[in-house]
JSON list of C-alpha atoms in Angstrom, two decimals:
[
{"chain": "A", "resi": 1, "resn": "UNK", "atom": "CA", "xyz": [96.45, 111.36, 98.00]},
{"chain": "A", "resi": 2, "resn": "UNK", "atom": "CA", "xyz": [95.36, 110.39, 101.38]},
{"chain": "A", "resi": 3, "resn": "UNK", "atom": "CA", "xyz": [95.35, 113.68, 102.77]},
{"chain": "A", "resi": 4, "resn": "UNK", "atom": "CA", "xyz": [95.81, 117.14, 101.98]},
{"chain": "A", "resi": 5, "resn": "UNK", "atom": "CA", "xyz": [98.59, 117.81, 103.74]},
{"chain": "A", "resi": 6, "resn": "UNK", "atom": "CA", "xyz": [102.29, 118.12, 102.06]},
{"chain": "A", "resi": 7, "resn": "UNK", "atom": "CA", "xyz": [105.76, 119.46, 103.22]},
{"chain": "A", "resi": 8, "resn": "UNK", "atom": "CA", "xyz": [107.42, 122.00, 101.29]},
{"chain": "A", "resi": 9, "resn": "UNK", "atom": "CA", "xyz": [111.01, 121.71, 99.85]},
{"chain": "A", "resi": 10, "resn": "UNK", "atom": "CA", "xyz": [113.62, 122.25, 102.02]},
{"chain": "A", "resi": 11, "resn": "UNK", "atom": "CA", "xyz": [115.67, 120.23, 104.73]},
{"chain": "A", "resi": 12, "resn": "UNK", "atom": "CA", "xyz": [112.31, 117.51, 104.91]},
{"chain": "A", "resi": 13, "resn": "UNK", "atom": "CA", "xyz": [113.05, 116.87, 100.89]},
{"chain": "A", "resi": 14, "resn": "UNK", "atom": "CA", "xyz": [116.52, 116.38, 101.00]},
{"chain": "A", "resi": 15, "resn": "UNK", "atom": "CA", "xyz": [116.94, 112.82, 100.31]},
{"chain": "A", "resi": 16, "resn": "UNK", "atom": "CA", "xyz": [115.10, 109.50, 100.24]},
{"chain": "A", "resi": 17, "resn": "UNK", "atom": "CA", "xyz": [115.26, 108.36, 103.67]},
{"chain": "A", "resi": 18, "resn": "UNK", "atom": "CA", "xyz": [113.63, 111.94, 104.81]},
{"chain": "A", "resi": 19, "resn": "UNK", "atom": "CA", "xyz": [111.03, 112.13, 102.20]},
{"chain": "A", "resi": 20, "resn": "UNK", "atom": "CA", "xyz": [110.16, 107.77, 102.92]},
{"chain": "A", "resi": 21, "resn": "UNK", "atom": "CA", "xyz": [109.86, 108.80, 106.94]},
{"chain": "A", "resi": 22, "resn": "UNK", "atom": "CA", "xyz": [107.66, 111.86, 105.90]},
{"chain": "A", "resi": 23, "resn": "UNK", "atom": "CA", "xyz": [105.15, 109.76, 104.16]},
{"chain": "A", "resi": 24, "resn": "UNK", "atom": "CA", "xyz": [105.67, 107.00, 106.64]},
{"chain": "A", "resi": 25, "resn": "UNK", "atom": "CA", "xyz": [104.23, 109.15, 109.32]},
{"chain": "A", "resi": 26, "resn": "UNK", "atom": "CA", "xyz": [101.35, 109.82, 106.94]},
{"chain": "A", "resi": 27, "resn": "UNK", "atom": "CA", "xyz": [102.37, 113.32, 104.95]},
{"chain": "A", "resi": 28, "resn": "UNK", "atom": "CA", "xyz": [100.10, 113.49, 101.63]},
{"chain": "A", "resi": 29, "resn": "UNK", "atom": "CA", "xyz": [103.11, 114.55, 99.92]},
{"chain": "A", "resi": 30, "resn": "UNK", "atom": "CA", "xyz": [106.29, 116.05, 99.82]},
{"chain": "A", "resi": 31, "resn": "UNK", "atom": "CA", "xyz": [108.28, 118.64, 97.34]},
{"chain": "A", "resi": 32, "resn": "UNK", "atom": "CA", "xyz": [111.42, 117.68, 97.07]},
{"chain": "A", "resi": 33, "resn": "UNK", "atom": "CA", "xyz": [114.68, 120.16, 97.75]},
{"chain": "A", "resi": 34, "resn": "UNK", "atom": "CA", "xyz": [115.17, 122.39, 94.90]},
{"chain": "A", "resi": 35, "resn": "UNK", "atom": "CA", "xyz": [117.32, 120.66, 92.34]},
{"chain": "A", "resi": 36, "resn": "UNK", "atom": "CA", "xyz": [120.14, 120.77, 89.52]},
{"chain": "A", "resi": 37, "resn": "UNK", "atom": "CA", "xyz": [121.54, 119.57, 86.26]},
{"chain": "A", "resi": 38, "resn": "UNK", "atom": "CA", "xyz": [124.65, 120.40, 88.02]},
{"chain": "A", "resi": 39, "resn": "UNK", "atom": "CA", "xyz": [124.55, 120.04, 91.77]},
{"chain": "A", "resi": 40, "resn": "UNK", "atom": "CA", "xyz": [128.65, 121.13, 91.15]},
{"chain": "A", "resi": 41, "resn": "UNK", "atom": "CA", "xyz": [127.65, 124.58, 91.17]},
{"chain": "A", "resi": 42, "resn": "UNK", "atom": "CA", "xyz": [126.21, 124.54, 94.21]},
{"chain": "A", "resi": 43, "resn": "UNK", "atom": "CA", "xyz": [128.40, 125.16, 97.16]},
{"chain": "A", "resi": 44, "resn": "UNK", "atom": "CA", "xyz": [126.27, 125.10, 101.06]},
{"chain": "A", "resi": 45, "resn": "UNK", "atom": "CA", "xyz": [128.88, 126.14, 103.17]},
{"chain": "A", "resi": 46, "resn": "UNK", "atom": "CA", "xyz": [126.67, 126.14, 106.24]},
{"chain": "A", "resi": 47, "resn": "UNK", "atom": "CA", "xyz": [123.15, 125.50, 106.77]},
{"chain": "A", "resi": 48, "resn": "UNK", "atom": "CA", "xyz": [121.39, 128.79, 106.83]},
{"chain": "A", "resi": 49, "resn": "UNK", "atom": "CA", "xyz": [118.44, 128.84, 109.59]},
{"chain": "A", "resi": 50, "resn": "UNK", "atom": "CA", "xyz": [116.82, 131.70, 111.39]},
{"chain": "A", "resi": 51, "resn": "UNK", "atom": "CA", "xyz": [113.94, 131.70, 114.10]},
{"chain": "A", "resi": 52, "resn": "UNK", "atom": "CA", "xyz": [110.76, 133.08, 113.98]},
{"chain": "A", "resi": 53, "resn": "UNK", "atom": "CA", "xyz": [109.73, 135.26, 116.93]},
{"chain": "A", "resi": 54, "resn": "UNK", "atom": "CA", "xyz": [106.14, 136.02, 117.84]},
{"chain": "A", "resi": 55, "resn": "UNK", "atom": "CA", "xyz": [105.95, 140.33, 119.63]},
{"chain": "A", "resi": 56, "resn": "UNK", "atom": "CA", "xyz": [106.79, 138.52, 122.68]},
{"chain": "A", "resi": 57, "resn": "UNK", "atom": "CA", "xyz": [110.44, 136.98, 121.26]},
{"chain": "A", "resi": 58, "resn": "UNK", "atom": "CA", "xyz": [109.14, 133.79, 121.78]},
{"chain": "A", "resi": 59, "resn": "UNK", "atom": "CA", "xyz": [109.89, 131.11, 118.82]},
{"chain": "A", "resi": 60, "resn": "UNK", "atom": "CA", "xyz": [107.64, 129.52, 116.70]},
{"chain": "A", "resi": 61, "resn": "UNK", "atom": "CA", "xyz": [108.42, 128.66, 113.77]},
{"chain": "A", "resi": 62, "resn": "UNK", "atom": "CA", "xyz": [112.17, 128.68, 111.57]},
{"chain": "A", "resi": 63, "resn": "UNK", "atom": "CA", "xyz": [112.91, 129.90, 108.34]},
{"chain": "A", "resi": 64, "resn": "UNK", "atom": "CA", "xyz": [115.30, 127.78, 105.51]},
{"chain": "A", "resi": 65, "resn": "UNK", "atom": "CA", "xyz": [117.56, 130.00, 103.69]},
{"chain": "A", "resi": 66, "resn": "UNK", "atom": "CA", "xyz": [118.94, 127.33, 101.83]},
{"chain": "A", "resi": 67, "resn": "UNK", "atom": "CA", "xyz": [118.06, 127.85, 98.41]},
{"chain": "A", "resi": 68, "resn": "UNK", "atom": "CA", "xyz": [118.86, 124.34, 96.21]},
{"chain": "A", "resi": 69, "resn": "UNK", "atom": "CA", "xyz": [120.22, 120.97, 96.52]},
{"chain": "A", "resi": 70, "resn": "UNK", "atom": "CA", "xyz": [123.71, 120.17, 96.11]},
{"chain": "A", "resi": 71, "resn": "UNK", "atom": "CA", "xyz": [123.11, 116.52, 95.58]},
{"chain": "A", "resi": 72, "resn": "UNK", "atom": "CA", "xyz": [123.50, 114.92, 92.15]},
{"chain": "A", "resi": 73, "resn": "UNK", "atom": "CA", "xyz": [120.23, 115.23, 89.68]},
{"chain": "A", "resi": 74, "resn": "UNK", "atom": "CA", "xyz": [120.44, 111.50, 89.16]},
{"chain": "A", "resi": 75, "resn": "UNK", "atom": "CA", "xyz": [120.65, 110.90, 92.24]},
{"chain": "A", "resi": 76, "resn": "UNK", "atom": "CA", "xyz": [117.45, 112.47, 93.42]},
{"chain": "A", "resi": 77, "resn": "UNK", "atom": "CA", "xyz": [115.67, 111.53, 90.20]},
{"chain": "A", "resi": 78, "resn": "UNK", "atom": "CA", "xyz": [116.36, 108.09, 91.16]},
{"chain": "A", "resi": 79, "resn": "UNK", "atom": "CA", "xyz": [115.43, 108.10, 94.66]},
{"chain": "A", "resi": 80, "resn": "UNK", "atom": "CA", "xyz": [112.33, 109.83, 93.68]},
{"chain": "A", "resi": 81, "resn": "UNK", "atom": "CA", "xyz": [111.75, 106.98, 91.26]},
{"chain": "A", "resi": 82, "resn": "UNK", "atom": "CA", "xyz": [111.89, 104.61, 94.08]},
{"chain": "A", "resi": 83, "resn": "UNK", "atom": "CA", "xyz": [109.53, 107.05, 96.35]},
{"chain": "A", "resi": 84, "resn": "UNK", "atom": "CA", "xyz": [107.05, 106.86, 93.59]},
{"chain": "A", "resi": 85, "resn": "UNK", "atom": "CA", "xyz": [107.00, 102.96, 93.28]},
{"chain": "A", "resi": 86, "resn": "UNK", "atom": "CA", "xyz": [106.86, 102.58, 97.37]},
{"chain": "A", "resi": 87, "resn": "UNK", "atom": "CA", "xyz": [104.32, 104.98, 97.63]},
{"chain": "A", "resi": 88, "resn": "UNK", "atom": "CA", "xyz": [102.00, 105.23, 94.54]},
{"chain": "A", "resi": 89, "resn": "UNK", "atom": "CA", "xyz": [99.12, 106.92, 96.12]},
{"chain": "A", "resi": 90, "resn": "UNK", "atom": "CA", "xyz": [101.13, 109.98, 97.56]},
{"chain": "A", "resi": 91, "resn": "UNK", "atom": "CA", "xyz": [101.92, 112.88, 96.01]},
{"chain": "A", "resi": 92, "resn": "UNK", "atom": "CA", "xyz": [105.82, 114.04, 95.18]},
{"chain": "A", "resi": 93, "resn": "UNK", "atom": "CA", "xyz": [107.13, 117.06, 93.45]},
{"chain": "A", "resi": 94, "resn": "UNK", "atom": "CA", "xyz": [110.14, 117.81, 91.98]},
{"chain": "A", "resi": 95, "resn": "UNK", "atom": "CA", "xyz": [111.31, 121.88, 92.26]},
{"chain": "A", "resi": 96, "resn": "UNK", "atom": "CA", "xyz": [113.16, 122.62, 89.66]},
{"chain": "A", "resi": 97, "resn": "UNK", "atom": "CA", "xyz": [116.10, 125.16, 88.92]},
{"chain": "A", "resi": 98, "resn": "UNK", "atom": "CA", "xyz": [118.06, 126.18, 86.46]},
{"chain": "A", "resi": 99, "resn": "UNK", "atom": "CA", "xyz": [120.34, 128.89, 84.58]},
{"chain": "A", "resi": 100, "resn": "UNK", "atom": "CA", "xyz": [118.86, 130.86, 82.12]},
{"chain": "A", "resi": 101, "resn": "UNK", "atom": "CA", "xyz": [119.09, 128.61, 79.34]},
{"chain": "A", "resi": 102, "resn": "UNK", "atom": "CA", "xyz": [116.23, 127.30, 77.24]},
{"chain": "A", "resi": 103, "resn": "UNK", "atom": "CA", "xyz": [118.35, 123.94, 76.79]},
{"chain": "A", "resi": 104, "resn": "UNK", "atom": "CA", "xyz": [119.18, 123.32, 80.25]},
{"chain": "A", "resi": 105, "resn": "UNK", "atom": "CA", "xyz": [115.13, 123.66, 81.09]},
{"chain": "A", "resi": 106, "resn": "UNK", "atom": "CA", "xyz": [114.50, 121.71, 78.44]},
{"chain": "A", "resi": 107, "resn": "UNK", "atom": "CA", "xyz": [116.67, 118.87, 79.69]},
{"chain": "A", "resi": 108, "resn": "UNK", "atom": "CA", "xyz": [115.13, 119.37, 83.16]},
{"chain": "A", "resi": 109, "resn": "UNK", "atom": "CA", "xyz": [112.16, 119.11, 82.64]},
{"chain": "A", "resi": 110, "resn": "UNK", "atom": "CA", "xyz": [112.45, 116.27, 80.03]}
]
């Protein structure tokens, strides 16, 4: 890890061309967006933002309210995959969610 500092999941771990720019600008590593078995169940109907205001309502910082990807599991498994091979020497991490089911975790995190 080149450095210690990584971005959290959200909107920066969505996919593989945001996670390859992040560590192309030097980020020590990235956690993915929350993901899925089933990215079916998941239904963003809007991005969900909201500011952060110091006492003087000035902004400086947002929060995410998304909570998990809708993107297929494959999908980001394989694109992680690729992260992984194009940048050894970084570090990437998968969040993980699932239904309460011991199988479905178990599946997961395979």
């Amino acid at each position: 890890m080149p450095n210690p500092f990584v971005i959290g999941s959200g909107p920066p771990g969505t996919n593989y061309q945001v996670m390859k720019k992040a560590f192309e600008e030097g980020w020590g590593g990235v956690i993915c967006k929350t993901l899925s078995l089933d990215s079916k169940k998941v239904v963003n109907v809007t991005p969900r933002y909201a500011k952060l205001r110091d006492s003087n309502n000035k902004v400086f910082g947002w929060e995410n309210f998304e909570l998990i990807s809708d993107r297929p599991f494959e999908t980001m498994l394989q694109e992680m995959q690729r992260l992984k091979q194009e940048f050894p020497d970084r570090v990437l991490i998968a969040s993980i969610m699932e239904e309460y089911n011991k199988g479905a975790w178990e599946e997961i995190i395979g």
